[in-house]
mmCIF file of C-alpha atoms and ligand atoms in Angstrom:
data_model
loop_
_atom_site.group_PDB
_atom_site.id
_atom_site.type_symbol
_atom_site.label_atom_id
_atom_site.label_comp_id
_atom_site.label_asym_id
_atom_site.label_seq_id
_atom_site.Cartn_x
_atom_site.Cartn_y
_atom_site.Cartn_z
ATOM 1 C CA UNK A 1 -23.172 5.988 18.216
ATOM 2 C CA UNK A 2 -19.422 5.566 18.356
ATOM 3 C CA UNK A 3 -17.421 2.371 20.131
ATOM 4 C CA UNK A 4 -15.361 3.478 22.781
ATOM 5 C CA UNK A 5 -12.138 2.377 21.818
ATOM 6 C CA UNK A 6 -9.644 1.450 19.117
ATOM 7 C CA UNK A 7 -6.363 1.375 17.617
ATOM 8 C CA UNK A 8 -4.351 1.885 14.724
ATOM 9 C CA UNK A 9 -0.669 1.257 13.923
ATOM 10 C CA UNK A 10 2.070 3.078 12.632
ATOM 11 C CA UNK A 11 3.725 2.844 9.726
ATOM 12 C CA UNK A 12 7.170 2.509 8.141
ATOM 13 C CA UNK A 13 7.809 2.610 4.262
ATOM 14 C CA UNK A 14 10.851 0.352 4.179
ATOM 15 C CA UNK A 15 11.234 0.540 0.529
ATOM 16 C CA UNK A 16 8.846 2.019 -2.458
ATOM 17 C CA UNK A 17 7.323 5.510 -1.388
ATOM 18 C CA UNK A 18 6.028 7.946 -4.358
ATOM 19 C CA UNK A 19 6.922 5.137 -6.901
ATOM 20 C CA UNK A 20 3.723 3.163 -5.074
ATOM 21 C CA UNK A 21 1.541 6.074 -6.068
ATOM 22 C CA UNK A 22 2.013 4.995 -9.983
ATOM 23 C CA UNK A 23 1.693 1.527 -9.460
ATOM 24 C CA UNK A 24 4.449 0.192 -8.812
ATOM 25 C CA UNK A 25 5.171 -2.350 -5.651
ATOM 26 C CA UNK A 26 5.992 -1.030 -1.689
ATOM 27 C CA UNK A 27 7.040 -3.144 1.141
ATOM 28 C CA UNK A 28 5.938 -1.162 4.841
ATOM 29 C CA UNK A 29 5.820 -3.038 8.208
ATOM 30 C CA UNK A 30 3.544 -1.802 10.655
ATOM 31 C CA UNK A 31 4.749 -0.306 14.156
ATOM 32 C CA UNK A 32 3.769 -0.873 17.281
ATOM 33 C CA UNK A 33 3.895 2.776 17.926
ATOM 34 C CA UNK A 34 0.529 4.060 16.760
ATOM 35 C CA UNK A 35 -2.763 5.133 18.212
ATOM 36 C CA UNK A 36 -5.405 4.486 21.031
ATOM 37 C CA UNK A 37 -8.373 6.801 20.285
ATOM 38 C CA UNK A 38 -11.297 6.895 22.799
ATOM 39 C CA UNK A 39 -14.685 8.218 22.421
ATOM 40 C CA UNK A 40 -16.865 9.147 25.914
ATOM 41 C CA UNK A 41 -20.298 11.223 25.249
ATOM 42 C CA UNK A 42 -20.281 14.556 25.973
ATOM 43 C CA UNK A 43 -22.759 16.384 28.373
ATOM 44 C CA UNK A 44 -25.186 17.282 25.442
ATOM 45 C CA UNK A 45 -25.549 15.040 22.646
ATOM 46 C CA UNK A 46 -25.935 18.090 20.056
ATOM 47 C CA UNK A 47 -22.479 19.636 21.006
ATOM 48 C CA UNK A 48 -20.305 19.110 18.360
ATOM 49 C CA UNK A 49 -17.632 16.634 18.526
ATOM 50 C CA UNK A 50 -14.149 17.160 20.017
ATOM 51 C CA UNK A 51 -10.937 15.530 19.020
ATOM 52 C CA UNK A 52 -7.676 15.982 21.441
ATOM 53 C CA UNK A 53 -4.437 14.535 20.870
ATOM 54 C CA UNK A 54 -2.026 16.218 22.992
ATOM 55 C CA UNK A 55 1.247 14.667 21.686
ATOM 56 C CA UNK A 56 -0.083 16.005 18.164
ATOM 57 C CA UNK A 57 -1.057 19.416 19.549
ATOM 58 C CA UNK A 58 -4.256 19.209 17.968
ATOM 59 C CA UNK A 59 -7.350 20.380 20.311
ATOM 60 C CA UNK A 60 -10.326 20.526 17.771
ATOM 61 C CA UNK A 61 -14.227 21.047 17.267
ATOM 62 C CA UNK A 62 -15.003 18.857 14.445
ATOM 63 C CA UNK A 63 -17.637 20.693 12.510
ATOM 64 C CA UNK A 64 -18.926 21.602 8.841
ATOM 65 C CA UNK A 65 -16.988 24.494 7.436
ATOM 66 C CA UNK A 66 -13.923 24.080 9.727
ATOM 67 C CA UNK A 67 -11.356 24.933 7.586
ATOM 68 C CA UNK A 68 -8.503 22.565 9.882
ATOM 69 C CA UNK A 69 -7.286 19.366 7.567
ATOM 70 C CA UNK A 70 -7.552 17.159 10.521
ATOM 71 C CA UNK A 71 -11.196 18.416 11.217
ATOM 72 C CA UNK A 72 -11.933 17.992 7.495
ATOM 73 C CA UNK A 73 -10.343 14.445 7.188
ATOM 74 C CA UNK A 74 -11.870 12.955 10.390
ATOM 75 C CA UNK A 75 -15.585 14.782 8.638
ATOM 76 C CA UNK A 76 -14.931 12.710 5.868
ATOM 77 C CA UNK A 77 -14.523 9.683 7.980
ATOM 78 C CA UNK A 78 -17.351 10.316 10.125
ATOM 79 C CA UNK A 79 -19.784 10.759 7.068
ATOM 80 C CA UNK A 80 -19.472 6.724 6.695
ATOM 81 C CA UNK A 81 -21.763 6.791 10.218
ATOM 82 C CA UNK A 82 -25.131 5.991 9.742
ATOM 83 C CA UNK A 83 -26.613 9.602 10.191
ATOM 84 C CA UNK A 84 -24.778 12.938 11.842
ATOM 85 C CA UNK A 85 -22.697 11.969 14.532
ATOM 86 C CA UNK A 86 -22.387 14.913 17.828
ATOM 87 C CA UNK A 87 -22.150 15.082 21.143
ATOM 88 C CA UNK A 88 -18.874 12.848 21.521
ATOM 89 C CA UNK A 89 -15.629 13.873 22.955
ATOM 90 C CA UNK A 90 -12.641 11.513 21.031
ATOM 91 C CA UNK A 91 -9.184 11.784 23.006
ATOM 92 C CA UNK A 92 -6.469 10.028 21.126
ATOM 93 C CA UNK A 93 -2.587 8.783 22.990
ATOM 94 C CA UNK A 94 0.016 8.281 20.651
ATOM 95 C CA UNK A 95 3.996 7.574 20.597
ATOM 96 C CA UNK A 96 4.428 8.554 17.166
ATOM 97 C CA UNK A 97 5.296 12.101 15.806
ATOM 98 C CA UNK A 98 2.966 13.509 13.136
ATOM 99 C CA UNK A 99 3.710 14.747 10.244
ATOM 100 C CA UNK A 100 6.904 12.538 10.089
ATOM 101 C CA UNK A 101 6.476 10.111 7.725
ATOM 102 C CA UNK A 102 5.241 7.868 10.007
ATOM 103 C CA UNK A 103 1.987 6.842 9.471
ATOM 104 C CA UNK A 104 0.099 9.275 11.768
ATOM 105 C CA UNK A 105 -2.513 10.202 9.945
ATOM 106 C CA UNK A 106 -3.893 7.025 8.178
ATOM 107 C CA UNK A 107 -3.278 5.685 12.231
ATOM 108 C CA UNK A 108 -5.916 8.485 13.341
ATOM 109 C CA UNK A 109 -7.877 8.125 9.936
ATOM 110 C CA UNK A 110 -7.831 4.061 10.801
ATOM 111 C CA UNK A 111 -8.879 4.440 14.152
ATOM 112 C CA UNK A 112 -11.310 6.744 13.813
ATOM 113 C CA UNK A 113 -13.281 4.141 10.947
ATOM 114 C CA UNK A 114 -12.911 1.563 13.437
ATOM 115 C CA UNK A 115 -14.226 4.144 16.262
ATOM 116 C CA UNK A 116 -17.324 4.238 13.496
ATOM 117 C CA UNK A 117 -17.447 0.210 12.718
ATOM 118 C CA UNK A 118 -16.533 -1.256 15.642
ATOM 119 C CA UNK A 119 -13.871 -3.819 16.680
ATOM 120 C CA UNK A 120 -15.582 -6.370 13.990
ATOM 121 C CA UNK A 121 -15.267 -4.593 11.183
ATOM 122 C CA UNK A 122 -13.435 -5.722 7.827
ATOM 123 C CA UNK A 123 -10.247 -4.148 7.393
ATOM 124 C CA UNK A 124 -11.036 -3.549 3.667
ATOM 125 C CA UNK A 125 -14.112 -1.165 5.355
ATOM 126 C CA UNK A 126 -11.628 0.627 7.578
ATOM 127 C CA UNK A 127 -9.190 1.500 4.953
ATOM 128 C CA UNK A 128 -12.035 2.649 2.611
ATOM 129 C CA UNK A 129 -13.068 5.053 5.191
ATOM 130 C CA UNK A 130 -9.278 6.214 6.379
ATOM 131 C CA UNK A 131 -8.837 6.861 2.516
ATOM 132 C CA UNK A 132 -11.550 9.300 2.526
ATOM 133 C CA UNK A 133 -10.003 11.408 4.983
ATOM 134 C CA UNK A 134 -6.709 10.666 3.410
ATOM 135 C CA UNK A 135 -7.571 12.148 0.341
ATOM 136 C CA UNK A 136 -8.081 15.934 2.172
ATOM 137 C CA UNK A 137 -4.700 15.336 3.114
ATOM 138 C CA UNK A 138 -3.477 14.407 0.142
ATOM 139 C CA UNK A 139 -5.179 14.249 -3.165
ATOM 140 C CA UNK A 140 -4.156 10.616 -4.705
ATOM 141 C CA UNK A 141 -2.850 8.711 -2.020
ATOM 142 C CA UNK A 142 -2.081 5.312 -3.018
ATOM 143 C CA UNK A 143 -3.656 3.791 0.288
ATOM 144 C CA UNK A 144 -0.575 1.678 1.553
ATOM 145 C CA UNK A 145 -0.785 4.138 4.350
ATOM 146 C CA UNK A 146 -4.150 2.967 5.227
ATOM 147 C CA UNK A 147 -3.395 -0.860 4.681
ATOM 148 C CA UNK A 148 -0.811 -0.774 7.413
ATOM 149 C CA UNK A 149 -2.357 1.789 9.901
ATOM 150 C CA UNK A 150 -5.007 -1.115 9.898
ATOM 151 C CA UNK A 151 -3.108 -4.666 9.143
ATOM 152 C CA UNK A 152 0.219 -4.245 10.505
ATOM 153 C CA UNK A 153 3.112 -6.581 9.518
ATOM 154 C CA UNK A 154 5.043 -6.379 6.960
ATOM 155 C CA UNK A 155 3.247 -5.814 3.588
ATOM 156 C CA UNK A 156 3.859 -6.137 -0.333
ATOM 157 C CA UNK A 157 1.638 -3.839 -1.480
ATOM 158 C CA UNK A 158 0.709 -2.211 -4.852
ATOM 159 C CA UNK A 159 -2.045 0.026 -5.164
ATOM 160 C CA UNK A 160 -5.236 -1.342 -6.145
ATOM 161 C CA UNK A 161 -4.861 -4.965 -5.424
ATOM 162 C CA UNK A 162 -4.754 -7.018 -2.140
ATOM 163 C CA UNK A 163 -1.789 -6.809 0.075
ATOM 164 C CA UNK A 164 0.633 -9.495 0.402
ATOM 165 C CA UNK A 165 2.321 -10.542 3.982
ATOM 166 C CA UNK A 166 5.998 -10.949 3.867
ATOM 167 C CA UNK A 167 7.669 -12.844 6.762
ATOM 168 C CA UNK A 168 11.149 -12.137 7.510
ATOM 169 C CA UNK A 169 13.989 -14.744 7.329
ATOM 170 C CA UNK A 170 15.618 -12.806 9.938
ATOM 171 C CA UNK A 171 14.692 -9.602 12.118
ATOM 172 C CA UNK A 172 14.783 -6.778 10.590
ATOM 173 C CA UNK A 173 17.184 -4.276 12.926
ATOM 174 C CA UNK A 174 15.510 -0.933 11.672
ATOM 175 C CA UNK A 175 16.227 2.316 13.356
ATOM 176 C CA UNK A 176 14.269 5.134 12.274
ATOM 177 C CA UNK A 177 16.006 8.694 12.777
ATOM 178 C CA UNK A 178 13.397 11.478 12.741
ATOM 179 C CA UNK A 179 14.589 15.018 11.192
ATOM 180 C CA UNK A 180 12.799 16.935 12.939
ATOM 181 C CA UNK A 181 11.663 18.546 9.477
ATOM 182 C CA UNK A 182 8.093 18.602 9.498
ATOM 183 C CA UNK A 183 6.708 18.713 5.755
ATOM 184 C CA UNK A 184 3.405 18.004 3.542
ATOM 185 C CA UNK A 185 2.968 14.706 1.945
ATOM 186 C CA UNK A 186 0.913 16.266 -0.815
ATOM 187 C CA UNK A 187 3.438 18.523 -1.643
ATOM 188 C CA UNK A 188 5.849 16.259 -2.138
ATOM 189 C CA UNK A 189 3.880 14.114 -4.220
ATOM 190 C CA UNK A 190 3.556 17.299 -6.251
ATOM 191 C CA UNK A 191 7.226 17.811 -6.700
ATOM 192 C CA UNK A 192 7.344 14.239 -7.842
ATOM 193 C CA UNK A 193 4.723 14.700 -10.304
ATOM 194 C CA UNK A 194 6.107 17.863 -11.609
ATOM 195 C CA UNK A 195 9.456 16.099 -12.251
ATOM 196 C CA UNK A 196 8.105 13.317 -13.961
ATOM 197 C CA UNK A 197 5.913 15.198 -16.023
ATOM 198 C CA UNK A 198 8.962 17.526 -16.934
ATOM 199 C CA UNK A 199 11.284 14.523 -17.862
ATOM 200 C CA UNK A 200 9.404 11.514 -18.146
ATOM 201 C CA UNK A 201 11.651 9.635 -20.612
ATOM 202 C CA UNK A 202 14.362 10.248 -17.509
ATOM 203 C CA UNK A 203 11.878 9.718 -14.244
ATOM 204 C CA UNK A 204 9.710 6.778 -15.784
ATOM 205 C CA UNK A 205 12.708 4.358 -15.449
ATOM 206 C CA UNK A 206 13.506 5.896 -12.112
ATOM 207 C CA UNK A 207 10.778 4.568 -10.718
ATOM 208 C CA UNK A 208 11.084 1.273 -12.712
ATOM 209 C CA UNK A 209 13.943 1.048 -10.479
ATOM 210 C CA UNK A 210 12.345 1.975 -7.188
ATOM 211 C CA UNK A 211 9.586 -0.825 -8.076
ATOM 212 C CA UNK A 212 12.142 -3.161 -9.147
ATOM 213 C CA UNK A 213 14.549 -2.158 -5.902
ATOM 214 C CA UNK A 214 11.304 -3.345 -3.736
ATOM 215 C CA UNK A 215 11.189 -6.961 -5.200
ATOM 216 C CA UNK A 216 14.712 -7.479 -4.728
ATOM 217 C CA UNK A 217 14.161 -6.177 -1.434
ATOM 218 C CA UNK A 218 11.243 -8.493 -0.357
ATOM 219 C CA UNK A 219 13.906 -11.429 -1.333
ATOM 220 C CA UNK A 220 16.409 -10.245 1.150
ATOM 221 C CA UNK A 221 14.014 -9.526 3.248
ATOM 222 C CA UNK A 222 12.344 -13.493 3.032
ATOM 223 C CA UNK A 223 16.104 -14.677 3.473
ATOM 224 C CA UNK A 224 17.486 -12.593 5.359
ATOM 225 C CA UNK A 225 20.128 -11.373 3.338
ATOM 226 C CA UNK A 226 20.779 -7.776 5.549
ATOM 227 C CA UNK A 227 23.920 -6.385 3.428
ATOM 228 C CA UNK A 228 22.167 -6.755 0.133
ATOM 229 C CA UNK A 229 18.968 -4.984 1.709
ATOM 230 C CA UNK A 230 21.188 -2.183 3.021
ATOM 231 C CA UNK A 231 22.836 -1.732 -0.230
ATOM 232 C CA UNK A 232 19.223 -1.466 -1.510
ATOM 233 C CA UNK A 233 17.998 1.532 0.749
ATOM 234 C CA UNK A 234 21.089 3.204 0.357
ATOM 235 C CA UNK A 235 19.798 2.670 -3.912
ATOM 236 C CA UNK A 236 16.578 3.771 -2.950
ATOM 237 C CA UNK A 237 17.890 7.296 -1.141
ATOM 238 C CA UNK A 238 19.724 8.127 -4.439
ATOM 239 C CA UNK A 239 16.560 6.983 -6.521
ATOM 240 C CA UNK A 240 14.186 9.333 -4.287
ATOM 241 C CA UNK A 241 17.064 11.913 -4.612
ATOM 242 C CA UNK A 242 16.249 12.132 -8.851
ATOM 243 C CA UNK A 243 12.345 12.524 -8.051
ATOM 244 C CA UNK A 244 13.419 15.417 -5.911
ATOM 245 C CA UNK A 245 11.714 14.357 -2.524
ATOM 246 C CA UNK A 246 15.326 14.419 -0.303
ATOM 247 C CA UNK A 247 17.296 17.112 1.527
ATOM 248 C CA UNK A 248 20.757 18.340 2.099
ATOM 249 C CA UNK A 249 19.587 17.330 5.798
ATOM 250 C CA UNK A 250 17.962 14.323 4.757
ATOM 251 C CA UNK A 251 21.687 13.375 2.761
ATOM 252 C CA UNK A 252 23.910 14.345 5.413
ATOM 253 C CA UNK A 253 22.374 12.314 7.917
ATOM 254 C CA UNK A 254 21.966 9.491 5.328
ATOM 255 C CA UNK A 255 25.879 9.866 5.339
ATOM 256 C CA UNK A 256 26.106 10.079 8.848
ATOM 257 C CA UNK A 257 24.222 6.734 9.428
ATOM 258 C CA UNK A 258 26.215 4.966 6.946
ATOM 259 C CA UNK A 259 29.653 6.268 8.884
ATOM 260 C CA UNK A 260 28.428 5.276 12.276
ATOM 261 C CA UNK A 261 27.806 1.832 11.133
ATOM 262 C CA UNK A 262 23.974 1.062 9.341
ATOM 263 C CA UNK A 263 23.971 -1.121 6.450
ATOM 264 C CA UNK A 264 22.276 1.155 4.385
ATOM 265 C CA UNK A 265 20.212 4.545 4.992
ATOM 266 C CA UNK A 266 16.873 6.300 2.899
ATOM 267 C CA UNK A 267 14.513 8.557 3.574
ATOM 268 C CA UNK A 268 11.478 6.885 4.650
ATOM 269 C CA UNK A 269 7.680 8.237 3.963
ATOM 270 C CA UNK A 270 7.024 11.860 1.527
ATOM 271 C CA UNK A 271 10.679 12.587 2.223
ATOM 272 C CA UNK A 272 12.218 16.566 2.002
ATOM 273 C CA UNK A 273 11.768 16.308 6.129
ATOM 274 C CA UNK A 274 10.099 13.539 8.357
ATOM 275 C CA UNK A 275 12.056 10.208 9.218
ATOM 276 C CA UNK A 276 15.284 8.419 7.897
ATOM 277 C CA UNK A 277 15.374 4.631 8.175
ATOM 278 C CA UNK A 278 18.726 2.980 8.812
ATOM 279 C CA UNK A 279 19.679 -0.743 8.550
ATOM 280 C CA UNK A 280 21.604 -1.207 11.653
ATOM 281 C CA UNK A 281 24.076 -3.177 11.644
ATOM 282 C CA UNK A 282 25.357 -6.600 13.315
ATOM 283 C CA UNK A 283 27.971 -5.349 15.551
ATOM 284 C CA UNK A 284 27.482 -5.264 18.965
ATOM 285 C CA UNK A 285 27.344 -1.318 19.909
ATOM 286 C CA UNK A 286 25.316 -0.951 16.715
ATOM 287 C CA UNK A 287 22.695 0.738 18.425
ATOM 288 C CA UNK A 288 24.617 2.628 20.778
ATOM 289 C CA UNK A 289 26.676 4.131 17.732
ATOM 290 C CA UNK A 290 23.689 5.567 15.446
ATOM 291 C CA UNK A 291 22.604 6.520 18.553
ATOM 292 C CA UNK A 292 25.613 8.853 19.318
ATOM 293 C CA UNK A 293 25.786 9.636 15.882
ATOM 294 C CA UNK A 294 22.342 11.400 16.340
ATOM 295 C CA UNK A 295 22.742 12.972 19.861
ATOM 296 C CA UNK A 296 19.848 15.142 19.557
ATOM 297 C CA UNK A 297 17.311 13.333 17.203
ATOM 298 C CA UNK A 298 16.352 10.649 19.862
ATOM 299 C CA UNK A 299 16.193 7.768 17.439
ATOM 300 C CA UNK A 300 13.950 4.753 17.361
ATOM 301 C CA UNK A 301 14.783 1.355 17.293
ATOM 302 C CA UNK A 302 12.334 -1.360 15.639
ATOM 303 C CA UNK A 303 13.213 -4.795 15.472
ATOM 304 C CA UNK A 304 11.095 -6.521 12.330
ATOM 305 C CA UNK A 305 10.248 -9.916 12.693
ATOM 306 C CA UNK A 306 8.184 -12.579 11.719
ATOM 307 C CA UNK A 307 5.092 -12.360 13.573
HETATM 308 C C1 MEV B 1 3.606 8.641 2.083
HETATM 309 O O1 MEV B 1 3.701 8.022 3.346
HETATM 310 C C2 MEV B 1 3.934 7.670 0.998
HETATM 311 C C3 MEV B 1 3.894 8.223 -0.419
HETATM 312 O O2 MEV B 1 4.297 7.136 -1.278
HETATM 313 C C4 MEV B 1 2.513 8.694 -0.795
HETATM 314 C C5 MEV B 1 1.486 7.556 -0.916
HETATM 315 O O3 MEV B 1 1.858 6.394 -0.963
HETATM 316 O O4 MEV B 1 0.297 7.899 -1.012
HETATM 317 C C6 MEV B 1 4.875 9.360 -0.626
#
């Protein structure tokens, strides 16, 4: 017995990604842009069930030995029912692209739990279900995914512990660029681990740095102190560079962000691909120039603010 209906935000990693997965602080707000799953019963309660998102492309039978990730995570959620689950048909609407960095599948992960829990459920249930089916899409996540798919806001979090809401001392202008670049969390949090392991007397302080870039961060952030937060993710994009999770496309349009105006520009999420996040800035065509400056990338605007 699944509820009919829920939701699950997106997510943005303003500062802190792959550094979060050894324990060091994040800071991600939630966006609005996430899911709305729905479950009806199908004609026969022994069919198996059927997931459809079609602004994912995904169009799946969810059953044992299906070999698709998404079947396999949503399995894993699924197994926290009381009993095998069939004979539902789930159809998911969502503004967000996956695979970018954004969130998408700890939203569907999220949603899904609460699809098994129900609308009353604690959130520390949901996210203990998401990170089941987070973990087939990538072994060690460190759950901050999870934690804002199902909180929203803006979050302090470090892995392990419970999260801590940050309220802004002024909006937050973000504008999130997507590459286009699809590309798999896990393996970047591979190519991280393989650096560090490689150099770690070099890549341990790097992500000192990224840890200690997200507490200076939450300050500006609390008092809305813009230009030292955009000097801060344009830090960050150079710290992520040294782990080896950017691009050459990821850089140039880093560079092209900065020229057309944003306080400060980082890949946002795995990296190598997915989103960019730019600070805009104050002027008043600040919008209208990182949008020219990305003619063909369709960006999003997101303003942050205290909720
Ligand atoms: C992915 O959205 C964020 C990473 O830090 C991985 C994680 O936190 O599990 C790269």
């Amino acid at each position: 017995p699944l509820h009919p209906r829920a939701e699950a935000h997106g997510k943005v990693i303003v500062l802190g990604e792959h550094a979060v997965v050894y324990g060091y602080p994040a800071v991600a707000a939630g966006l609005p842009q996430g899911i709305v799953l729905e479950a009806s019963p199908r004609p026969d309660p022994r069919l198996p069930i059927t997931l459809t998102i079609p602004a994912w492309d995904l169009d799946l039978e969810l059953h044992a030995g299906s070999d698709h990730p998404v079947a396999r995570a949503c399995l894993e959620v699924l197994a926290h029912c009381d009993g095998p689950v069939t004979g539902w048909a789930l159809h998911g609407a969502s503004a967000l692209p996956a695979r970018a960095g954004l969130g998408s599948s700890a939203a569907l992960t999220v949603a899904l739990a609460r699809l098994v829990f129900g609308p009353d459920a604690s959130i520390d249930d949901v996210v203990a279900a998401s990170l089941a089916g987070e973990r087939v899409f990538h072994g060690e996540p460190s759950g901050l995914d999870s934690r804002v798919a199902a909180q929203g806001g803006v979050l302090r979090y470090v892995r392990g512990e419970p999260p801590r809401s940050i309220v802004p001392g002024a909006p937050l202008p973000l504008c999130i660029i997507p590459s286009g670049i699809p590309r798999s969390t896990a393996d970047q949090v591979a190519r991280c681990r393989s650096r560090l392991e490689h150099l770690p007397s070099v890549v341990r302080p790097v992500l000192i740095a990224i840890g200690q870039a997200v507490e200076s961060g939450i300050h500006a952030i609390e008092h809305g102190d813009l230009d030292t937060l955009g000097v801060l993710f344009d830090v960050a994009h150079g710290l992520l560079g040294a782990l080896d999770v950017s691009s050459p496309a990821l850089d140039r349009m880093a560079a092209d962000a900065r020229a057309a105006g944003a306080r400060g520009a980082k890949l946002t999420g795995a990296g190598c691909g997915g989103c960019l996040l730019a600070l805009a800035g104050d002027a008043p065509d600040a919008a209208a120039r990182l949008t020219a400056a990305f003619p063909t990338l369709r960006p999003l605007f997101v303003e942050v603010a205290a909720s």
